[in-house]
XYZ file of C-alpha atoms in Angstrom:
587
model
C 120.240 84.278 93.241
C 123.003 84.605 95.267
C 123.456 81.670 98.376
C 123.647 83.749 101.211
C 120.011 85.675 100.106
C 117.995 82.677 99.161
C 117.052 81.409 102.348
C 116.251 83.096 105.926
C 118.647 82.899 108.602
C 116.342 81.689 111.912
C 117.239 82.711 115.000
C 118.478 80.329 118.086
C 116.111 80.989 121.165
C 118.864 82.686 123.274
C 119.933 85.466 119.953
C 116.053 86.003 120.342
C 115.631 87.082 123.728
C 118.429 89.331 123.283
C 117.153 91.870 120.597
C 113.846 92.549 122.669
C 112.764 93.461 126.271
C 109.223 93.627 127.600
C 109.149 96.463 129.790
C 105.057 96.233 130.402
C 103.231 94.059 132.925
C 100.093 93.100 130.498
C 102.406 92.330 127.267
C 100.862 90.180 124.874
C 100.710 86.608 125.181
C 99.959 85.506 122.335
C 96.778 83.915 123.399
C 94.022 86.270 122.035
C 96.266 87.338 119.076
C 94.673 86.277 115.555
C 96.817 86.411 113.079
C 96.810 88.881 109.592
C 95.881 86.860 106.808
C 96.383 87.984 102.810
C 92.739 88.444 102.870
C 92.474 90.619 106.420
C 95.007 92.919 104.080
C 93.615 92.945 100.752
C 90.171 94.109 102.622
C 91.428 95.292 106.142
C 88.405 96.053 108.787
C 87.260 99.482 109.201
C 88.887 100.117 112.504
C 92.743 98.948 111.121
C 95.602 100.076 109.583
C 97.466 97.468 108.559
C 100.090 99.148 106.052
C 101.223 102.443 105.063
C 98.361 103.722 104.145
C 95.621 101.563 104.914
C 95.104 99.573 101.802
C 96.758 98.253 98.971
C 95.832 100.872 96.322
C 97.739 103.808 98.344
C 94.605 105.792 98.957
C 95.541 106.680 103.048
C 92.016 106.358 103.387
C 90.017 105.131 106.496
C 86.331 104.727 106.241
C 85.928 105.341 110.104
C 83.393 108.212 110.669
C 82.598 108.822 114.293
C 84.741 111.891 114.016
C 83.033 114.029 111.692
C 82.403 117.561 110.348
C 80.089 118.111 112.539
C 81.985 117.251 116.012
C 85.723 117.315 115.146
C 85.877 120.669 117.013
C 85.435 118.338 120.185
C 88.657 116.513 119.027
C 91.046 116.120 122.113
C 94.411 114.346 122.826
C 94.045 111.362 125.042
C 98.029 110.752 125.029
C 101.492 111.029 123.789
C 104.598 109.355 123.891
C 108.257 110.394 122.754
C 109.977 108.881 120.490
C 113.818 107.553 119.309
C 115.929 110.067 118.318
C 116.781 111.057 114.231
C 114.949 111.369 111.063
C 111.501 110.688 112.249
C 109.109 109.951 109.835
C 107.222 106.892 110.681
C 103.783 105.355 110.204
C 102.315 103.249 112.694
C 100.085 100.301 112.633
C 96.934 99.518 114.269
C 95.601 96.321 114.808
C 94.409 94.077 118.127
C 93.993 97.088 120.196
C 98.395 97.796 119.935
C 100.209 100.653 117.428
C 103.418 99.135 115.678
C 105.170 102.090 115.440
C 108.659 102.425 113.721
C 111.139 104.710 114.705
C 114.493 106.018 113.676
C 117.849 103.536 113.376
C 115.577 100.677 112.874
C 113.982 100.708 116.511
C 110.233 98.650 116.599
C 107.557 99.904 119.016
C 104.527 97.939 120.446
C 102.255 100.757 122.465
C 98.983 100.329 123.637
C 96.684 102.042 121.124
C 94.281 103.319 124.556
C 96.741 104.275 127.068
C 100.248 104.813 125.397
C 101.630 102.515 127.105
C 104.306 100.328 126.072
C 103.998 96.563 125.483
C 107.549 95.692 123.851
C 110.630 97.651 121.969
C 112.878 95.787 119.185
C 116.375 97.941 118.761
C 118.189 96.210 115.540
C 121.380 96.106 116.513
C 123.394 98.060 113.561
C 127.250 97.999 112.486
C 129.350 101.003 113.990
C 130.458 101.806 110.253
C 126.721 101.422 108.664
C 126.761 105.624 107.634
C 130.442 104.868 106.397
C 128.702 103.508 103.441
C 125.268 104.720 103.313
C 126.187 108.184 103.945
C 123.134 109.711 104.969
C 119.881 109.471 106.484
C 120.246 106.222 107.433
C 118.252 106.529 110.588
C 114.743 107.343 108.370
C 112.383 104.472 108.970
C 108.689 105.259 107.117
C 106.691 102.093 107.529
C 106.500 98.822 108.209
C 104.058 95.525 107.489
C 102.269 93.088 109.079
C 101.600 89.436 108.217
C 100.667 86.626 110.150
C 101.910 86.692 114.029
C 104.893 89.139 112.601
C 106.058 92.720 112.065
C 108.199 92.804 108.772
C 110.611 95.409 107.742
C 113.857 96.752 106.041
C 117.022 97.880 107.525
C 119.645 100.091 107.550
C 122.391 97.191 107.064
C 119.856 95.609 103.441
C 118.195 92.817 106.052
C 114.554 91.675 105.533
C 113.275 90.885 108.891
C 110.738 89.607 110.882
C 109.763 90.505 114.664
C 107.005 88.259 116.189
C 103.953 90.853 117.013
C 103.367 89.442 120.419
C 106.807 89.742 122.051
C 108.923 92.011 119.967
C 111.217 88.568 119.380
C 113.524 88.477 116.317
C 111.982 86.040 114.324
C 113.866 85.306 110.766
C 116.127 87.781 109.056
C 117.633 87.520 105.157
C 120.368 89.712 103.743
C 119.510 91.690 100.433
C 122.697 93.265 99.592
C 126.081 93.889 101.838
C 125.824 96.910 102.526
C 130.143 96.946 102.261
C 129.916 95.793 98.789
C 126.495 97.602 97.682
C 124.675 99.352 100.567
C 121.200 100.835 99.898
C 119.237 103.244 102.180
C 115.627 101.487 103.388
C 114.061 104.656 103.974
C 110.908 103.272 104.008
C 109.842 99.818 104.475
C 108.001 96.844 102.931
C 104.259 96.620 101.687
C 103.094 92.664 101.932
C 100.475 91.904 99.585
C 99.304 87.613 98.400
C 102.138 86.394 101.050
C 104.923 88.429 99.506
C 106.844 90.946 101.005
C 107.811 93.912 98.109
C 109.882 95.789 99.512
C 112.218 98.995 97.401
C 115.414 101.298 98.257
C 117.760 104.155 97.519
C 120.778 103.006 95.822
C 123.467 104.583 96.930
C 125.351 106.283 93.791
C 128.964 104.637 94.471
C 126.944 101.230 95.289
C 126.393 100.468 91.724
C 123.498 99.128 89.753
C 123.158 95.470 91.597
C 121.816 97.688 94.671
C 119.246 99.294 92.158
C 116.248 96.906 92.770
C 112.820 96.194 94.212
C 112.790 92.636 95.675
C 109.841 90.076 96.340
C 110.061 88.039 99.912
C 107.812 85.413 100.983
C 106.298 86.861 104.214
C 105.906 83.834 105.820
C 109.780 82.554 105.573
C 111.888 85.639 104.080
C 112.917 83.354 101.533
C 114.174 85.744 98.746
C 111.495 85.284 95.453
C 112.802 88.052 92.920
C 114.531 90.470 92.579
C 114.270 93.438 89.818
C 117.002 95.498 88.798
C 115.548 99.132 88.164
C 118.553 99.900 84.871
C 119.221 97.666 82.333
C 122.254 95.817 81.807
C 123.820 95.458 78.140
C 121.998 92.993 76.141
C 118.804 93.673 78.104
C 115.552 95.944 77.012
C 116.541 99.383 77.683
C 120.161 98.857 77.158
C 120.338 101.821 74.440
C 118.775 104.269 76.608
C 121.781 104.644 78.732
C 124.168 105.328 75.356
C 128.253 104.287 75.684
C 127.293 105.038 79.661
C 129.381 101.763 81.136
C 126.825 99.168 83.186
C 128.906 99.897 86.675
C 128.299 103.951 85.955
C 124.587 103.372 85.664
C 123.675 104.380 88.833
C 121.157 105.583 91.730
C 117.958 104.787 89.947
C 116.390 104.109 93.206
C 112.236 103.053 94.762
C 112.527 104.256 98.039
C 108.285 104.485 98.379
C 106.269 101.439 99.283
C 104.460 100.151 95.938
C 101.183 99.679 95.795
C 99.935 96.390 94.375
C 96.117 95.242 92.116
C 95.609 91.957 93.210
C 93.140 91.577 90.148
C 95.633 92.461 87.712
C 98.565 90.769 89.862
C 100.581 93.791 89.123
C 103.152 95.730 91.667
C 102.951 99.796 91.085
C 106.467 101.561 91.929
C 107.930 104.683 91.072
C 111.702 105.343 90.482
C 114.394 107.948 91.479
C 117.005 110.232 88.949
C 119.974 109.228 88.026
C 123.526 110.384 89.798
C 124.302 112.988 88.773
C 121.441 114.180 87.507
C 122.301 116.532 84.323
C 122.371 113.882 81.689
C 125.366 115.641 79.619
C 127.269 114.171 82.610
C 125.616 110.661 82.408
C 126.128 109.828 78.374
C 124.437 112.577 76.883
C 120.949 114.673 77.170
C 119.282 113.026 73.855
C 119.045 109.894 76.256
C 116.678 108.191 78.118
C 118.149 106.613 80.860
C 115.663 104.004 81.737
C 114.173 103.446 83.862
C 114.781 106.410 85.972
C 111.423 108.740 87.065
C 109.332 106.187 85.746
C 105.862 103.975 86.678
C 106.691 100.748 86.573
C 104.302 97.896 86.891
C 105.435 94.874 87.802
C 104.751 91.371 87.640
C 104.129 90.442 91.048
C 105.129 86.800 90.649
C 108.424 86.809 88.951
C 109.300 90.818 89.133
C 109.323 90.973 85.498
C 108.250 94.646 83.742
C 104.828 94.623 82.624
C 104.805 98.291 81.204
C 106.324 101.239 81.952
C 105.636 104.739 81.492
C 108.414 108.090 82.120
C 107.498 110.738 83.790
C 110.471 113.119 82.537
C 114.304 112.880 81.486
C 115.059 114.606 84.797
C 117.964 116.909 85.040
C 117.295 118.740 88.080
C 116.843 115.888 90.589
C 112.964 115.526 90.561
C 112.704 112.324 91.551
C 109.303 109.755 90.922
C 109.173 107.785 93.519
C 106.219 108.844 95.603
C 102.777 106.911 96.038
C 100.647 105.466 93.345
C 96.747 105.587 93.523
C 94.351 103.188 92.348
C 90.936 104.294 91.304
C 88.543 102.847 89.122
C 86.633 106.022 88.131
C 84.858 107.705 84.862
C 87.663 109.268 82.975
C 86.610 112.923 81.407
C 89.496 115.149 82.003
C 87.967 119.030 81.826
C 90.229 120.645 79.019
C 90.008 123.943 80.824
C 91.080 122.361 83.948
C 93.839 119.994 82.172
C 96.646 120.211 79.649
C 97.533 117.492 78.463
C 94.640 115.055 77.052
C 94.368 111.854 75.350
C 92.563 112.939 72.523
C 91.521 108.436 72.147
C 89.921 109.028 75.411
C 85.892 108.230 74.928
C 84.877 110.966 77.938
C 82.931 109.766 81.022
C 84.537 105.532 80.484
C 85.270 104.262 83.627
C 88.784 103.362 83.886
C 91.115 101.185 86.331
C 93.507 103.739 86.592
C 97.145 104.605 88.589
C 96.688 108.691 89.406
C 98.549 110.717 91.740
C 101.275 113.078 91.714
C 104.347 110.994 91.607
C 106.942 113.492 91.467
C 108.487 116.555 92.319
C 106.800 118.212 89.485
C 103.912 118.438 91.119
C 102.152 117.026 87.825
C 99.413 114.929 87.884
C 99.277 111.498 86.382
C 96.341 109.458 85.329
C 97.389 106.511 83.096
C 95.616 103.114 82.606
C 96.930 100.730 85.066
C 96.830 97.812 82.991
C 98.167 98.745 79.950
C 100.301 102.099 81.140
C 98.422 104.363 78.394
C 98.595 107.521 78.789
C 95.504 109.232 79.638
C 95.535 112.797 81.018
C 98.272 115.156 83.046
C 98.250 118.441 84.717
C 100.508 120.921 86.714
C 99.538 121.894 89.966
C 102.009 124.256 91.166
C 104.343 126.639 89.318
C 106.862 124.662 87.261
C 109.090 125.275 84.016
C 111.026 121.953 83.694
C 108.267 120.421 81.016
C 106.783 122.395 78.385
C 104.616 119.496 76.365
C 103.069 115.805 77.550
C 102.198 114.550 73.836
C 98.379 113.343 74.436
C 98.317 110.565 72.017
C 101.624 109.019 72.918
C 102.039 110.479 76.387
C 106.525 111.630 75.254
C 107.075 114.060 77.697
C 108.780 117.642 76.363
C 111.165 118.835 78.640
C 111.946 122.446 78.529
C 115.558 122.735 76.538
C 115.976 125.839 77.824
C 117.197 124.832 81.348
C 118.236 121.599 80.471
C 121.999 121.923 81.318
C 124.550 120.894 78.545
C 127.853 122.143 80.223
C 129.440 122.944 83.520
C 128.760 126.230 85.676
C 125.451 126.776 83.762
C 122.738 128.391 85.983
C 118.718 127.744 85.824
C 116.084 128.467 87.548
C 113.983 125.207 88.012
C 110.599 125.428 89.422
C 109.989 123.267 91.048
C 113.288 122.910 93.097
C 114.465 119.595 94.091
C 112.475 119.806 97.520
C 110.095 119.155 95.377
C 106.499 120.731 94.129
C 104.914 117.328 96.559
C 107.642 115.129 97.998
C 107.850 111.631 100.413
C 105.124 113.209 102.141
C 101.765 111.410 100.915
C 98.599 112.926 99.401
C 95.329 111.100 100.019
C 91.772 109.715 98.463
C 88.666 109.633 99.116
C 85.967 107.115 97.436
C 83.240 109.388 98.540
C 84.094 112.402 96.767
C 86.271 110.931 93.830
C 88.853 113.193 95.066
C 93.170 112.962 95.415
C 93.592 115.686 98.319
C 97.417 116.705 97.794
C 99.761 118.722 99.972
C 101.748 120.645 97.724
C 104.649 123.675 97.485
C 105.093 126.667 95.643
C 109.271 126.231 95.413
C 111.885 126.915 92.735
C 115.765 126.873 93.096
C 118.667 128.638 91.349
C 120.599 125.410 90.042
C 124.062 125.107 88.751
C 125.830 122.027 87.128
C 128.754 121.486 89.023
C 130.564 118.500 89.554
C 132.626 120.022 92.756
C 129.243 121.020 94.391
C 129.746 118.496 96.724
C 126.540 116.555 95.854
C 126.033 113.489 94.157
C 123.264 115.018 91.648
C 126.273 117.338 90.984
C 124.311 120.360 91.652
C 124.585 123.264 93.444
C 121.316 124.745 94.898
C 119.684 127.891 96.856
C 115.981 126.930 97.215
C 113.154 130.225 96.927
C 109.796 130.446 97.105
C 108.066 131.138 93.515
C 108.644 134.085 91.994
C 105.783 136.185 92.823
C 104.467 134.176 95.925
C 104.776 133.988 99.621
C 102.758 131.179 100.486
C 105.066 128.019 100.363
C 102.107 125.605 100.847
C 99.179 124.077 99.676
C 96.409 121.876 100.336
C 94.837 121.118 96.842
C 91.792 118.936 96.569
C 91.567 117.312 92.725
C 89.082 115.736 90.859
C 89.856 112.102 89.867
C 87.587 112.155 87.254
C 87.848 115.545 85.797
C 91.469 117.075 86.616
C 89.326 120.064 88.267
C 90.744 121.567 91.548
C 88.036 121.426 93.839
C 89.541 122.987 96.458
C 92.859 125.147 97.295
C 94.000 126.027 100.704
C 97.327 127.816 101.222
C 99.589 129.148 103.836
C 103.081 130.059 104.672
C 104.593 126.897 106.088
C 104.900 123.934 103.695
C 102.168 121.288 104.013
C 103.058 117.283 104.967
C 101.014 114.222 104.700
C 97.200 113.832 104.924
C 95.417 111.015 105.374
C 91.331 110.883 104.378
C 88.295 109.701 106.738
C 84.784 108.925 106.106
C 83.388 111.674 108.188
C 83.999 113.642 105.233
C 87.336 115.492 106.938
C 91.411 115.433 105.582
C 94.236 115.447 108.426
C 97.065 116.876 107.922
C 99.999 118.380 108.987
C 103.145 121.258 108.660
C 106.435 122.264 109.462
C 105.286 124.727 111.609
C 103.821 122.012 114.006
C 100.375 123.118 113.223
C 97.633 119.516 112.705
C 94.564 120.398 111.250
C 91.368 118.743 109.765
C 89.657 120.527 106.664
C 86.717 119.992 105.168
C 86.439 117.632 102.561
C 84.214 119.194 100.958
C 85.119 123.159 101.046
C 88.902 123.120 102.563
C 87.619 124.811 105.513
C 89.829 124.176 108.786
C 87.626 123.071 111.249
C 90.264 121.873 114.039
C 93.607 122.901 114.575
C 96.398 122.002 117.332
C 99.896 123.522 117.506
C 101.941 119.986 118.084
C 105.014 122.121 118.456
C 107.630 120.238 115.917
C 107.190 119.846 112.240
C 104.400 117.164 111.592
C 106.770 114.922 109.789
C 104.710 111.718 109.988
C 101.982 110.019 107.962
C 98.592 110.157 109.901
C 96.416 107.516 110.588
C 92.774 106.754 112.226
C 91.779 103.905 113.639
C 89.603 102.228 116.467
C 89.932 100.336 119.451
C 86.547 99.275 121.358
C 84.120 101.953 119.033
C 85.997 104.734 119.748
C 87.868 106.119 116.420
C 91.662 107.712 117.253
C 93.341 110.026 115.114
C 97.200 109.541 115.726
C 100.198 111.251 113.687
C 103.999 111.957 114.629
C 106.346 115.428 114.912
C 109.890 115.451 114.382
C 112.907 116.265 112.135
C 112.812 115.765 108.987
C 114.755 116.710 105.625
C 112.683 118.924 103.662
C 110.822 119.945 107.192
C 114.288 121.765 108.289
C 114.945 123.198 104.336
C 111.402 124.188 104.809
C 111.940 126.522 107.400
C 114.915 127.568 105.923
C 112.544 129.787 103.391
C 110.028 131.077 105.968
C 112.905 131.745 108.596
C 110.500 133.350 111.139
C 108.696 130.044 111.919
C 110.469 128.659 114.747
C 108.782 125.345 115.568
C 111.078 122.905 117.865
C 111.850 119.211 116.596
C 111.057 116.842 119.202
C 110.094 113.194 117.592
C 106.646 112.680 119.644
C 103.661 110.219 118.316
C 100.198 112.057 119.403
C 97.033 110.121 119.474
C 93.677 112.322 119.327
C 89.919 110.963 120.001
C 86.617 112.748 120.701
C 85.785 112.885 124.601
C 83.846 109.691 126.318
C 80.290 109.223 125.989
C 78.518 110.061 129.495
């Protein structure tokens, strides 16, 4: 390991009480806090939300179910509180009564989770050249952890860090890369699972492939336990994937989602990126791999070492794998007349520990065996042309060779386009319907290889809504057990995150500013608020006292502005605001 990452640099009591300011009478003083233990995360209480999406397996599920089906229409906001300025997309954390909430260019938030109020701010204080060498969306912060008396996350200078959850106080801090010599974009942040800290990124294409890795910290310290590079170097496993393609050229294979981690197994669950550029007779040649790019990989979570892997596609049109990975143990019997691609091994109705979800821009759906990484079952969801065959028995993906570029200035059509049939935004599960509830677009792009297109992927792009469609997006509820789509809602502004509750209703949000909750059960909407701005955060619920809140985020986005670029007569504004929703006192 390299000396200046192996141990964390601790701060001196005066550098402390300069990164944070308490600007609220009742802060907290430490002296009621109880600390978050490995076991308060691997089976959080109902009314917390501890990490990104609740639990380890990635389901975005809370089992709170005061709100319900029944009295949601009641729903009301109790507060709401602006937020920093830039690429909002945060998720906040609830525990002890108080809402971590991150915010753009690496700015912490302690609120009060009744009133709004706030107890304490953290503002990282950046280098004036960071976006001379990220370049881009540096200021997107997605989540962050808990462990202990701390708040843990990544930053837009490749720091680890710690901020004590009482005061806002810097705390410890441990460089992962120079970001001079090989800066990497934390887009979202770190997922802490048996005192370790996993935490992933987007290389940066010129950064080379020493910024290409997920790394392992010990929560407690930051000490630096592993790291894993995401290509292989010559001489490794792997090596021949990448052709006569020189080590420093293998580049931008990136995990910039929060893994989920099985405890049971000890494995970590993350989900990789496409190459730079992303037509492969640019990167050494289209008969190659290029692993491990849009892959699963599972991890050991003790020394980082690859336990299996499984690609999703030999991507050429920048359809990245990154997103979230589910964990379900459920009966496997895929419905061939709801599914295309079987195992034909599969003995129908076994119950399986499986990784399912839709981990990439495909829109596909995955359901492999999460301990050995066999392929089990896959499906489209929305319209797509880019693979044409999953082989059941051995799970080789086909891709289509028609618009699989081989030269310069060649023009496709790609559905879906690189904003992606799902994208960042997370789909969600629910244990007590067996169901993945997805939002999902109906998009396609005119792509040409171009290597002056002023793009990294070396692509030039004009994004359209599917041939023969005007609804951009979709709500689709699928079975985990059969592939069946339960449910389908669509509409004309693209869909963003959802989270799941046990009163039997999905949350969710769109571009248009529009929050809704559906049915679990039918898709129904039975509550609806116009937030204004694109709903460009992950929702949570949560409770303080008995009384369950509902709290998600607006603001600017990415793919919320391209978005709106296809329905141009949505005109939502893009202020980043965090709005907390609960049902109306008792009398």
């Amino acid at each position: 390991m390299h000396p200046l990452r192996t141990t964390a640099r601790w701060l001196s009591a005066a550098a402390i009480i300069a990164t944070a300011f308490v600007s609220h009478p009742t802060a907290q003083t430490g002296d009621d806090f109880v600390p978050v233990t490995d076991a308060m995360l691997a089976d959080p209480a109902d009314g917390d939300w501890l990490m990104w999406r609740r639990t380890l397996d990635g389901w975005g599920y809370s089992p709170l179910d005061q709100i319900d089906r029944e009295n949601v229409g009641d729903l009301r906001m109790v507060w709401t509180r602006a937020l920093a300025p830039g690429s909002q997309q945060g998720t906040p954390i609830a525990y002890g009564g108080v809402l971590y909430m991150p915010n753009p260019n690496d700015v912490i938030q302690a609120i009060d989770a009744v009133t709004g109020d706030l107890r304490w701010e953290y503002r990282r204080d950046l280098p004036d050249d960071i976006d001379d060498y990220i370049r881009g969306l540096v200021s997107v912060n997605r989540n962050i952890a808990i462990h202990g008396t701390r708040i843990i996350d990544t930053s837009n200078d490749d720091y680890i860090y710690a901020v004590d959850a009482r005061t806002g106080e810097l705390v410890w801090e441990t460089e992962i890369l120079d970001y001079t010599v090989n800066p990497a974009r934390h887009s979202s942040g770190p997922i802490v699972a048996g005192g370790k800290a996993f935490s992933g990124r987007s290389c940066r294409p010129w950064a080379g492939p020493e910024a290409c890795i997920i790394a392992a910290h010990d929560a407690e310290t930051g000490d630096e336990l592993w790291r894993r590079r995401l290509v292989p170097a010559p001489g490794e496993p792997g090596d021949e994937t990448w052709g006569d393609v020189p080590y420093e050229d293998r580049v931008h294979v990136g995990s910039w989602t929060a893994p989920s981690v099985d405890l049971d197994l000890n494995l970590v669950f993350v989900g990789t990126s496409v190459t730079s550029p992303a037509p492969k007779f640019l990167r050494g040649g289209i008969e190659n791999t290029h692993l491990y790019h849009n892959s699963t990989l599972a991890l050991d979570a003790d020394t980082g070492e690859i336990v299996w892997y499984y690609q999703h596609q030999n991507d050429h049109w920048d359809l990245d794998h990154p997103f979230e990975r589910l964990l379900v143990d459920t009966a496997v019997a895929p419905d061939p007349a709801a599914v295309s691609w079987i195992n034909p091994g599969l003995t129908a109705g076994e119950t399986r520990r499986v990784v399912t979800g839709i981990p990439g821009k495909t829109g596909v759906v995955y359901t492999l065996d999460r301990e050995t990484g066999e392929f089990l079952w896959a499906t489209p969801t929305v319209p797509q042309n880019v693979i044409t065959d999953i082989d059941g028995a051995t799970g080789a993906v086909t891709p289509n060779g028609e618009i699989v570029f081989t030269a310069e200035g060649q023009e496709v059509l790609a559905c879906p386009s690189w904003f992606g049939g799902k994208d960042w935004e997370a789909g969600a599960y629910s244990p007590l319907t067996n169901t993945m509830y997805m939002p999902l677009r109906n998009v396609c792009a005119r792509m040409l290889a171009s290597t002056d297109a002023g793009s990294h992927y070396a692509l030039a792009v004009r994004n359209q809504i599917a041939p023969g469609m005007d609804q951009v997006g979709t709500v689709q509820a699928i079975s985990a057990e059969t592939g069946e789509t339960r449910w389908l809602h669509s509409q004309r502004s693209a869909t963003m995150s959802l989270v799941a509750t046990g009163g039997g209703l999905v949350f969710g949000g769109d571009v248009n500013g529009r929050f809704r909750a559906f049915d679990q059960e039918t898709g129904e909407i039975l509550w609806e608020i116009n937030l204004g701005s694109a709903v460009t955060s992950f929702p949570i619920s949560y409770a303080v006292d008995g009384r369950q809140y509902v709290a998600v985020g607006t603001g600017s986005a990415g793919t919320a502005s391209g978005f709106l670029g296809l329905t141009p007569e949505l005109r939502p504004s893009a202020g980043n605001n965090l709005f907390v929703f609960a049902l109306p006192p008792a009398d």
